[in-house]
């Protein structure tokens, strides 16, 4: 029997996806050792995850001396703006905050986050996929408890591949060949929409290609945005754009949604949150989609990357660091909480036991023709290259990449020229922020 997901229309990006919730099964509770709070403790938790109160209530039931106030202070950008404002003011800060992987280093750089290792996280490290711990760490310290992730893969239209005799590409060379073949066969169909206006999307593909633009050591930073990997990547996609074999229009807008549903685009290069997200708007193409691994730059290899994912981080200003850490640790490791994330909020797991669970991995979906699509993304999660390092100002990086590369992909210069401009911009920005830069 397959599971059919019928979700309301999503918002504009991955953070919008987190607003989408479906019915799930409540797992049986597993007892946990409560935090050692001798007196009642009140904690403030900031998060935009929908229906998160369910897990918070379970935590309070297991920890009768700890009361948690859950506040949605904004989604993504507004959330971080308020955090920074509260840090500057020195008041109004939460004890625990929703913190995406790419922002952990930024807040860690200003010493805003507590090291969770000595607060109890060291005892549960082996529960997590190792690369997710790297994503949540900076300077040798674990600054957030991994919560969800977004290993990348390909979603594709089986019907279009069959109609135009297109093969599922195993390598990027094959991807380019099939893109040209498809557009020659159907001038109104493209193998994909390369959404260069989304810095997160581009970064995930560059990560998989071996791009390592930033190396940070305290106040010292090495910046190599326009390195040989970036130039090879730029040349690859520029050739496809110039040949009009792919489009490069913005994603997460009405035209993009329609293009995926109606068959203008035959693939979506996406992350593990994509399969559920797609079901929310691609109603007329239900049953026609499948999942496959992300193409490889070298045949026979299995190298993946990540797009999205988040942590629960404890603020260094918390007056109750032990209890705040217990809250973050419990919400990301306790079975009664984590099982709900995969069935109600549809987060892609970071815990080994969930990634290895047949119940999760082998679940078939009617929307994907009965395919167990989680298997593809679990394979991707097991192949993520852990060596990628975020910059300490990643929100600025992502926005600038989206602006420059998005413009270049639509005719304002070339992608290679955009990488050169980005190199200069990031070097200057880092210097303005007080970093010693090597480039």
Short mmCIF file of C-alpha atoms in Angstrom, two decimals:
data_model
loop_
_atom_site.label_atom_id
_atom_site.label_comp_id
_atom_site.label_asym_id
_atom_site.label_seq_id
_atom_site.Cartn_x
_atom_site.Cartn_y
_atom_site.Cartn_z
CA UNK A 1 0.00 0.00 0.00
CA UNK A 2 1.34 3.45 -0.86
CA UNK A 3 1.02 6.71 1.03
CA UNK A 4 -0.61 9.60 -0.76
CA UNK A 5 0.33 13.06 0.50
CA UNK A 6 -2.17 15.84 -0.11
CA UNK A 7 -0.68 19.09 1.11
CA UNK A 8 -1.65 22.76 0.82
CA UNK A 9 0.25 24.96 -1.62
CA UNK A 10 3.77 25.73 -0.34
CA UNK A 11 5.43 29.09 0.17
CA UNK A 12 8.42 30.29 -1.83
CA UNK A 13 11.39 28.30 -0.58
CA UNK A 14 12.61 25.55 1.69
CA UNK A 15 11.60 27.57 4.75
CA UNK A 16 8.13 27.74 3.23
CA UNK A 17 8.19 23.97 3.00
CA UNK A 18 8.48 23.81 6.77
CA UNK A 19 5.04 25.37 6.96
CA UNK A 20 3.62 22.29 5.28
CA UNK A 21 2.42 19.62 7.69
CA UNK A 22 0.50 16.41 7.15
CA UNK A 23 -1.03 13.71 9.29
CA UNK A 24 1.40 11.40 11.05
CA UNK A 25 1.55 8.58 13.52
CA UNK A 26 2.52 9.26 17.12
CA UNK A 27 5.30 6.97 18.22
CA UNK A 28 5.25 5.28 21.60
CA UNK A 29 7.08 7.27 24.24
CA UNK A 30 10.55 6.32 25.34
CA UNK A 31 11.56 7.44 28.82
CA UNK A 32 14.46 9.84 29.14
CA UNK A 33 16.46 11.00 32.13
CA UNK A 34 15.20 14.50 32.99
CA UNK A 35 17.47 17.51 33.45
CA UNK A 36 18.68 17.96 37.00
CA UNK A 37 16.72 21.11 37.75
CA UNK A 38 16.15 21.31 41.48
CA UNK A 39 13.77 24.25 41.11
CA UNK A 40 11.37 25.22 38.36
CA UNK A 41 13.14 26.62 35.31
CA UNK A 42 11.53 28.65 32.53
CA UNK A 43 13.08 28.51 29.06
CA UNK A 44 12.37 30.51 25.93
CA UNK A 45 12.61 28.65 22.58
CA UNK A 46 12.50 30.40 19.22
CA UNK A 47 11.54 28.32 16.17
CA UNK A 48 9.41 28.58 13.05
CA UNK A 49 8.79 24.83 12.68
CA UNK A 50 5.03 24.21 12.31
CA UNK A 51 3.23 22.24 15.02
CA UNK A 52 6.41 22.15 17.11
CA UNK A 53 4.36 22.56 20.29
CA UNK A 54 3.62 18.82 20.16
CA UNK A 55 7.25 17.93 20.77
CA UNK A 56 7.71 20.73 23.27
CA UNK A 57 4.77 19.42 25.30
CA UNK A 58 6.32 15.95 25.30
CA UNK A 59 9.56 17.45 26.61
CA UNK A 60 7.73 19.23 29.43
CA UNK A 61 5.98 15.99 30.38
CA UNK A 62 9.36 14.27 30.67
CA UNK A 63 10.88 17.24 32.53
CA UNK A 64 8.27 18.48 35.03
CA UNK A 65 10.60 21.11 36.48
CA UNK A 66 11.22 22.79 33.12
CA UNK A 67 8.62 24.98 31.41
CA UNK A 68 9.17 26.04 27.80
CA UNK A 69 7.68 29.03 26.03
CA UNK A 70 7.72 28.43 22.27
CA UNK A 71 7.81 31.58 20.13
CA UNK A 72 7.85 31.97 16.35
CA UNK A 73 9.94 35.12 16.04
CA UNK A 74 9.94 35.00 12.25
CA UNK A 75 10.92 32.63 9.48
CA UNK A 76 14.51 32.63 8.25
CA UNK A 77 15.76 36.19 7.71
CA UNK A 78 13.44 37.98 10.17
CA UNK A 79 14.31 35.37 12.83
CA UNK A 80 18.04 36.06 12.49
CA UNK A 81 17.51 39.81 12.33
CA UNK A 82 15.71 39.70 15.67
CA UNK A 83 18.42 37.47 17.15
CA UNK A 84 21.12 39.92 16.12
CA UNK A 85 19.12 42.87 17.45
CA UNK A 86 18.63 41.13 20.80
CA UNK A 87 22.34 40.28 20.97
CA UNK A 88 23.23 43.90 20.35
CA UNK A 89 20.74 45.07 22.96
CA UNK A 90 21.84 42.44 25.45
CA UNK A 91 18.25 41.50 26.29
CA UNK A 92 15.25 39.61 24.95
CA UNK A 93 17.25 36.60 23.81
CA UNK A 94 15.88 33.05 23.78
CA UNK A 95 17.61 30.22 25.59
CA UNK A 96 17.41 27.97 22.52
CA UNK A 97 17.05 29.04 18.91
CA UNK A 98 16.34 27.46 15.54
CA UNK A 99 19.64 27.85 13.62
CA UNK A 100 20.21 26.70 10.04
CA UNK A 101 23.49 24.95 9.24
CA UNK A 102 24.84 27.82 7.15
CA UNK A 103 24.36 30.35 9.97
CA UNK A 104 25.95 28.37 12.82
CA UNK A 105 29.44 29.65 12.04
CA UNK A 106 28.20 33.23 11.68
CA UNK A 107 26.72 33.28 15.19
CA UNK A 108 29.57 31.21 16.55
CA UNK A 109 32.06 33.78 15.23
CA UNK A 110 30.60 36.40 17.57
CA UNK A 111 30.56 33.90 20.46
CA UNK A 112 26.77 33.97 20.65
CA UNK A 113 26.37 30.18 20.94
CA UNK A 114 27.23 27.78 23.76
CA UNK A 115 29.49 24.77 23.28
CA UNK A 116 27.09 21.87 23.73
CA UNK A 117 29.74 19.16 24.04
CA UNK A 118 30.41 19.54 27.78
CA UNK A 119 26.71 20.23 28.40
CA UNK A 120 25.72 16.70 27.46
CA UNK A 121 26.01 16.54 23.67
CA UNK A 122 29.26 14.57 23.73
CA UNK A 123 27.30 11.61 25.11
CA UNK A 124 25.00 11.50 22.06
CA UNK A 125 27.38 12.33 19.22
CA UNK A 126 27.40 8.77 17.91
CA UNK A 127 23.65 8.96 17.25
CA UNK A 128 24.14 11.43 14.38
CA UNK A 129 25.42 11.15 10.84
CA UNK A 130 28.97 12.43 11.25
CA UNK A 131 28.78 15.10 8.56
CA UNK A 132 25.80 16.76 10.25
CA UNK A 133 27.91 17.28 13.37
CA UNK A 134 30.50 19.00 11.18
CA UNK A 135 27.76 21.26 9.82
CA UNK A 136 26.78 22.21 13.37
CA UNK A 137 30.32 22.89 14.57
CA UNK A 138 32.89 25.67 14.35
CA UNK A 139 36.28 26.07 15.95
CA UNK A 140 36.17 22.53 17.29
CA UNK A 141 32.98 23.20 19.26
CA UNK A 142 29.51 21.74 18.70
CA UNK A 143 27.36 24.86 18.56
CA UNK A 144 24.02 23.32 17.62
CA UNK A 145 22.24 19.98 17.81
CA UNK A 146 21.64 18.70 14.26
CA UNK A 147 17.92 18.63 13.62
CA UNK A 148 17.20 18.06 9.93
CA UNK A 149 19.13 17.97 6.67
CA UNK A 150 18.84 18.24 2.88
CA UNK A 151 21.12 15.83 0.99
CA UNK A 152 20.70 16.40 -2.73
CA UNK A 153 19.42 14.17 -5.54
CA UNK A 154 17.40 14.39 -8.76
CA UNK A 155 13.64 14.30 -9.14
CA UNK A 156 12.62 13.57 -12.73
CA UNK A 157 9.55 13.03 -14.92
CA UNK A 158 9.49 9.38 -15.93
CA UNK A 159 6.81 10.06 -18.56
CA UNK A 160 8.90 12.71 -20.32
CA UNK A 161 12.01 10.58 -20.17
CA UNK A 162 10.07 7.72 -21.77
CA UNK A 163 8.41 9.93 -24.38
CA UNK A 164 11.66 11.49 -25.60
CA UNK A 165 13.85 8.44 -24.93
CA UNK A 166 15.97 10.30 -22.38
CA UNK A 167 18.23 8.32 -20.07
CA UNK A 168 18.60 9.11 -16.39
CA UNK A 169 22.04 10.77 -16.32
CA UNK A 170 24.59 9.18 -14.02
CA UNK A 171 27.26 11.82 -14.74
CA UNK A 172 27.20 15.54 -15.48
CA UNK A 173 28.53 14.83 -18.97
CA UNK A 174 25.51 12.61 -19.56
CA UNK A 175 23.27 15.29 -18.06
CA UNK A 176 24.52 17.80 -20.64
CA UNK A 177 24.07 15.31 -23.50
CA UNK A 178 20.51 14.50 -22.43
CA UNK A 179 19.67 18.19 -21.95
CA UNK A 180 20.65 18.96 -25.53
CA UNK A 181 18.88 15.88 -26.86
CA UNK A 182 15.65 16.70 -25.04
CA UNK A 183 15.47 20.32 -26.14
CA UNK A 184 16.20 19.35 -29.74
CA UNK A 185 13.29 16.90 -29.58
CA UNK A 186 10.93 19.39 -27.91
CA UNK A 187 11.67 23.10 -28.11
CA UNK A 188 9.31 23.87 -25.23
CA UNK A 189 10.84 21.31 -22.86
CA UNK A 190 14.04 21.63 -20.84
CA UNK A 191 15.88 19.06 -18.80
CA UNK A 192 15.98 21.48 -15.90
CA UNK A 193 15.65 25.05 -14.70
CA UNK A 194 19.06 26.07 -13.31
CA UNK A 195 17.98 28.44 -10.53
CA UNK A 196 21.20 30.44 -10.16
CA UNK A 197 19.25 33.22 -8.46
CA UNK A 198 19.14 30.92 -5.41
CA UNK A 199 22.54 31.00 -3.70
CA UNK A 200 21.72 27.95 -1.63
CA UNK A 201 20.90 25.83 -4.69
CA UNK A 202 24.09 26.87 -6.44
CA UNK A 203 26.21 26.30 -3.36
CA UNK A 204 24.94 22.74 -2.98
CA UNK A 205 25.96 21.84 -6.54
CA UNK A 206 29.33 23.56 -6.16
CA UNK A 207 29.86 21.72 -2.89
CA UNK A 208 29.29 18.42 -4.70
CA UNK A 209 31.74 19.51 -7.39
CA UNK A 210 34.50 19.99 -4.80
CA UNK A 211 34.30 23.78 -4.30
CA UNK A 212 35.81 24.88 -0.98
CA UNK A 213 35.72 28.70 -1.11
CA UNK A 214 36.28 29.50 2.56
CA UNK A 215 38.70 28.34 5.20
CA UNK A 216 38.31 30.03 8.56
CA UNK A 217 40.70 30.06 11.49
CA UNK A 218 39.54 32.53 14.08
CA UNK A 219 39.92 36.02 12.57
CA UNK A 220 41.84 34.66 9.58
CA UNK A 221 40.00 33.64 6.45
CA UNK A 222 41.08 32.24 3.10
CA UNK A 223 38.77 33.08 0.19
CA UNK A 224 38.93 31.25 -3.17
CA UNK A 225 35.48 31.76 -4.68
CA UNK A 226 36.68 31.89 -8.30
CA UNK A 227 38.97 28.86 -8.11
CA UNK A 228 39.40 26.18 -10.78
CA UNK A 229 36.36 24.25 -9.53
CA UNK A 230 34.16 27.33 -9.85
CA UNK A 231 35.50 28.09 -13.32
CA UNK A 232 34.90 24.51 -14.52
CA UNK A 233 31.39 24.63 -13.04
CA UNK A 234 30.73 28.00 -14.69
CA UNK A 235 31.95 26.79 -18.08
CA UNK A 236 29.77 23.68 -17.86
CA UNK A 237 26.54 25.54 -17.14
CA UNK A 238 27.39 28.48 -19.44
CA UNK A 239 27.61 26.08 -22.37
CA UNK A 240 24.15 24.66 -21.59
CA UNK A 241 22.67 28.13 -21.10
CA UNK A 242 24.18 29.45 -24.35
CA UNK A 243 22.86 26.39 -26.20
CA UNK A 244 19.43 27.08 -24.67
CA UNK A 245 19.42 23.46 -23.46
CA UNK A 246 18.40 24.58 -19.96
CA UNK A 247 16.58 27.59 -18.61
CA UNK A 248 17.89 29.73 -15.76
CA UNK A 249 14.77 31.39 -14.42
CA UNK A 250 14.05 32.04 -10.72
CA UNK A 251 12.65 29.19 -8.67
CA UNK A 252 9.78 29.13 -6.20
CA UNK A 253 7.58 31.47 -8.26
CA UNK A 254 4.34 30.71 -10.11
CA UNK A 255 6.02 30.15 -13.48
CA UNK A 256 8.47 27.69 -11.93
CA UNK A 257 5.76 25.74 -10.12
CA UNK A 258 3.76 25.48 -13.33
CA UNK A 259 6.84 24.50 -15.32
CA UNK A 260 7.51 21.52 -13.09
CA UNK A 261 3.90 20.39 -12.97
CA UNK A 262 3.06 20.86 -16.64
CA UNK A 263 6.24 19.35 -18.09
CA UNK A 264 8.33 22.35 -19.15
CA UNK A 265 11.06 21.03 -16.85
CA UNK A 266 11.83 17.33 -16.80
CA UNK A 267 13.97 17.36 -13.64
CA UNK A 268 14.41 19.23 -10.41
CA UNK A 269 17.88 19.09 -8.85
CA UNK A 270 16.82 19.33 -5.23
CA UNK A 271 17.26 18.25 -1.63
CA UNK A 272 15.64 15.66 0.61
CA UNK A 273 12.85 18.08 1.55
CA UNK A 274 11.96 18.34 -2.17
CA UNK A 275 9.87 15.17 -2.58
CA UNK A 276 7.21 16.28 -0.11
CA UNK A 277 7.43 19.91 -1.25
CA UNK A 278 6.70 18.87 -4.84
CA UNK A 279 3.51 17.03 -3.86
CA UNK A 280 2.06 20.30 -2.62
CA UNK A 281 1.76 21.92 -6.04
CA UNK A 282 2.44 19.40 -8.83
CA UNK A 283 -1.04 17.90 -8.71
CA UNK A 284 -1.51 17.14 -12.39
CA UNK A 285 1.81 15.26 -12.62
CA UNK A 286 1.24 13.05 -9.61
CA UNK A 287 2.47 9.53 -10.23
CA UNK A 288 4.83 10.61 -13.01
CA UNK A 289 7.82 11.60 -10.89
CA UNK A 290 10.76 9.46 -9.78
CA UNK A 291 13.98 10.03 -7.83
CA UNK A 292 17.57 9.27 -8.82
CA UNK A 293 21.03 10.09 -7.43
CA UNK A 294 22.60 13.43 -8.29
CA UNK A 295 24.87 13.14 -11.36
CA UNK A 296 28.58 12.67 -10.70
CA UNK A 297 31.53 14.63 -12.04
CA UNK A 298 33.52 11.40 -12.23
CA UNK A 299 31.88 8.17 -13.38
CA UNK A 300 31.57 5.55 -10.69
CA UNK A 301 31.93 7.95 -7.79
CA UNK A 302 29.30 8.60 -5.13
CA UNK A 303 29.75 12.16 -3.95
CA UNK A 304 26.87 14.23 -2.65
CA UNK A 305 26.25 17.50 -0.85
CA UNK A 306 23.58 19.23 1.19
CA UNK A 307 21.04 22.00 0.63
CA UNK A 308 19.19 23.08 3.76
CA UNK A 309 19.11 21.65 7.24
CA UNK A 310 19.11 23.14 10.69
CA UNK A 311 20.01 22.80 14.35
CA UNK A 312 18.78 23.76 17.77
CA UNK A 313 21.39 26.04 19.31
CA UNK A 314 21.77 27.26 22.89
CA UNK A 315 22.53 30.93 23.31
CA UNK A 316 25.63 31.66 25.37
CA UNK A 317 23.62 34.21 27.34
CA UNK A 318 21.19 31.63 28.73
CA UNK A 319 20.92 31.75 32.52
CA UNK A 320 20.09 28.04 32.49
CA UNK A 321 22.64 26.49 30.09
CA UNK A 322 22.29 22.96 31.47
CA UNK A 323 18.52 22.91 31.09
CA UNK A 324 18.66 24.72 27.74
CA UNK A 325 21.12 22.11 26.47
CA UNK A 326 18.88 19.32 27.72
CA UNK A 327 16.01 20.88 25.78
CA UNK A 328 18.04 21.03 22.56
CA UNK A 329 19.47 17.53 23.03
CA UNK A 330 16.16 15.91 23.96
CA UNK A 331 14.24 17.50 21.10
CA UNK A 332 16.80 16.19 18.61
CA UNK A 333 17.43 12.70 20.04
CA UNK A 334 14.39 11.47 21.98
CA UNK A 335 12.49 8.93 19.91
CA UNK A 336 9.07 10.29 20.83
CA UNK A 337 10.09 13.66 19.36
CA UNK A 338 12.22 12.63 16.40
CA UNK A 339 9.74 10.11 15.03
CA UNK A 340 7.17 12.90 14.69
CA UNK A 341 9.52 15.08 12.63
CA UNK A 342 9.55 12.50 9.82
CA UNK A 343 5.82 11.76 9.88
CA UNK A 344 4.23 15.11 10.73
CA UNK A 345 6.65 17.88 9.83
CA UNK A 346 8.40 15.81 7.13
CA UNK A 347 11.92 16.78 8.11
CA UNK A 348 14.67 14.64 6.63
CA UNK A 349 16.47 12.94 9.55
CA UNK A 350 20.03 13.33 10.81
CA UNK A 351 19.94 10.41 13.26
CA UNK A 352 21.51 7.14 12.18
CA UNK A 353 18.69 5.01 13.55
CA UNK A 354 16.13 6.88 11.44
CA UNK A 355 18.30 6.91 8.33
CA UNK A 356 18.80 3.16 8.72
CA UNK A 357 15.16 2.45 9.51
CA UNK A 358 13.33 0.38 6.85
CA UNK A 359 10.10 2.01 8.00
CA UNK A 360 11.46 5.36 6.87
CA UNK A 361 13.64 4.39 3.92
CA UNK A 362 11.36 1.80 2.33
CA UNK A 363 8.10 3.75 2.51
CA UNK A 364 6.54 3.89 -0.99
CA UNK A 365 4.81 7.03 -2.29
CA UNK A 366 1.99 7.02 -4.80
CA UNK A 367 3.07 10.44 -6.10
CA UNK A 368 6.34 8.81 -7.19
CA UNK A 369 4.73 5.80 -8.83
CA UNK A 370 5.16 3.72 -5.68
CA UNK A 371 8.91 4.36 -5.50
CA UNK A 372 10.54 4.46 -2.06
CA UNK A 373 12.17 7.82 -2.78
CA UNK A 374 13.67 8.11 0.71
CA UNK A 375 16.08 5.33 -0.26
CA UNK A 376 17.66 7.64 -2.84
CA UNK A 377 18.08 10.46 -0.36
CA UNK A 378 19.39 8.16 2.37
CA UNK A 379 22.05 7.03 -0.09
CA UNK A 380 22.79 10.70 -0.74
CA UNK A 381 23.03 11.41 3.00
CA UNK A 382 25.57 8.62 3.32
CA UNK A 383 27.64 10.19 0.53
CA UNK A 384 27.78 13.84 1.60
CA UNK A 385 31.34 15.18 1.44
CA UNK A 386 31.95 16.46 5.00
CA UNK A 387 34.83 18.81 4.13
CA UNK A 388 32.70 21.80 3.07
CA UNK A 389 33.03 24.82 5.36
CA UNK A 390 30.64 27.78 5.54
CA UNK A 391 31.81 31.37 5.64
CA UNK A 392 31.23 33.42 8.81
CA UNK A 393 28.91 35.68 6.81
CA UNK A 394 27.00 33.10 4.78
CA UNK A 395 23.73 35.02 4.57
CA UNK A 396 25.60 37.78 2.71
CA UNK A 397 27.35 35.18 0.55
CA UNK A 398 24.12 33.46 -0.47
CA UNK A 399 22.38 36.72 -1.31
CA UNK A 400 25.34 38.01 -3.33
CA UNK A 401 25.70 34.72 -5.21
CA UNK A 402 22.02 34.76 -6.09
CA UNK A 403 22.22 38.32 -7.36
CA UNK A 404 25.43 37.97 -9.40
CA UNK A 405 25.00 34.46 -10.79
CA UNK A 406 21.30 34.91 -11.40
CA UNK A 407 22.00 38.01 -13.48
CA UNK A 408 24.85 36.34 -15.37
CA UNK A 409 22.75 33.27 -16.17
CA UNK A 410 20.22 35.58 -17.78
CA UNK A 411 22.58 37.39 -20.09
CA UNK A 412 24.35 40.01 -17.97
CA UNK A 413 27.89 38.82 -18.58
CA UNK A 414 29.02 35.26 -17.96
CA UNK A 415 29.01 32.97 -14.94
CA UNK A 416 32.81 33.01 -14.90
CA UNK A 417 32.83 36.80 -14.75
CA UNK A 418 30.28 36.69 -11.93
CA UNK A 419 32.57 34.42 -9.88
CA UNK A 420 35.40 36.95 -10.34
CA UNK A 421 33.17 39.76 -9.09
CA UNK A 422 32.06 37.65 -6.14
CA UNK A 423 35.68 36.98 -5.22
CA UNK A 424 36.39 40.70 -5.02
CA UNK A 425 33.17 41.41 -3.13
CA UNK A 426 33.76 38.74 -0.49
CA UNK A 427 37.38 39.73 0.07
CA UNK A 428 36.38 43.35 0.63
CA UNK A 429 33.44 42.40 2.82
CA UNK A 430 35.61 40.15 4.99
CA UNK A 431 38.16 42.95 5.43
CA UNK A 432 35.37 45.37 6.36
CA UNK A 433 34.27 42.87 9.01
CA UNK A 434 37.75 42.84 10.54
CA UNK A 435 39.07 39.55 9.09
CA UNK A 436 42.61 39.06 7.90
CA UNK A 437 42.13 37.77 4.37
CA UNK A 438 44.21 35.42 2.27
CA UNK A 439 43.04 35.03 -1.30
#
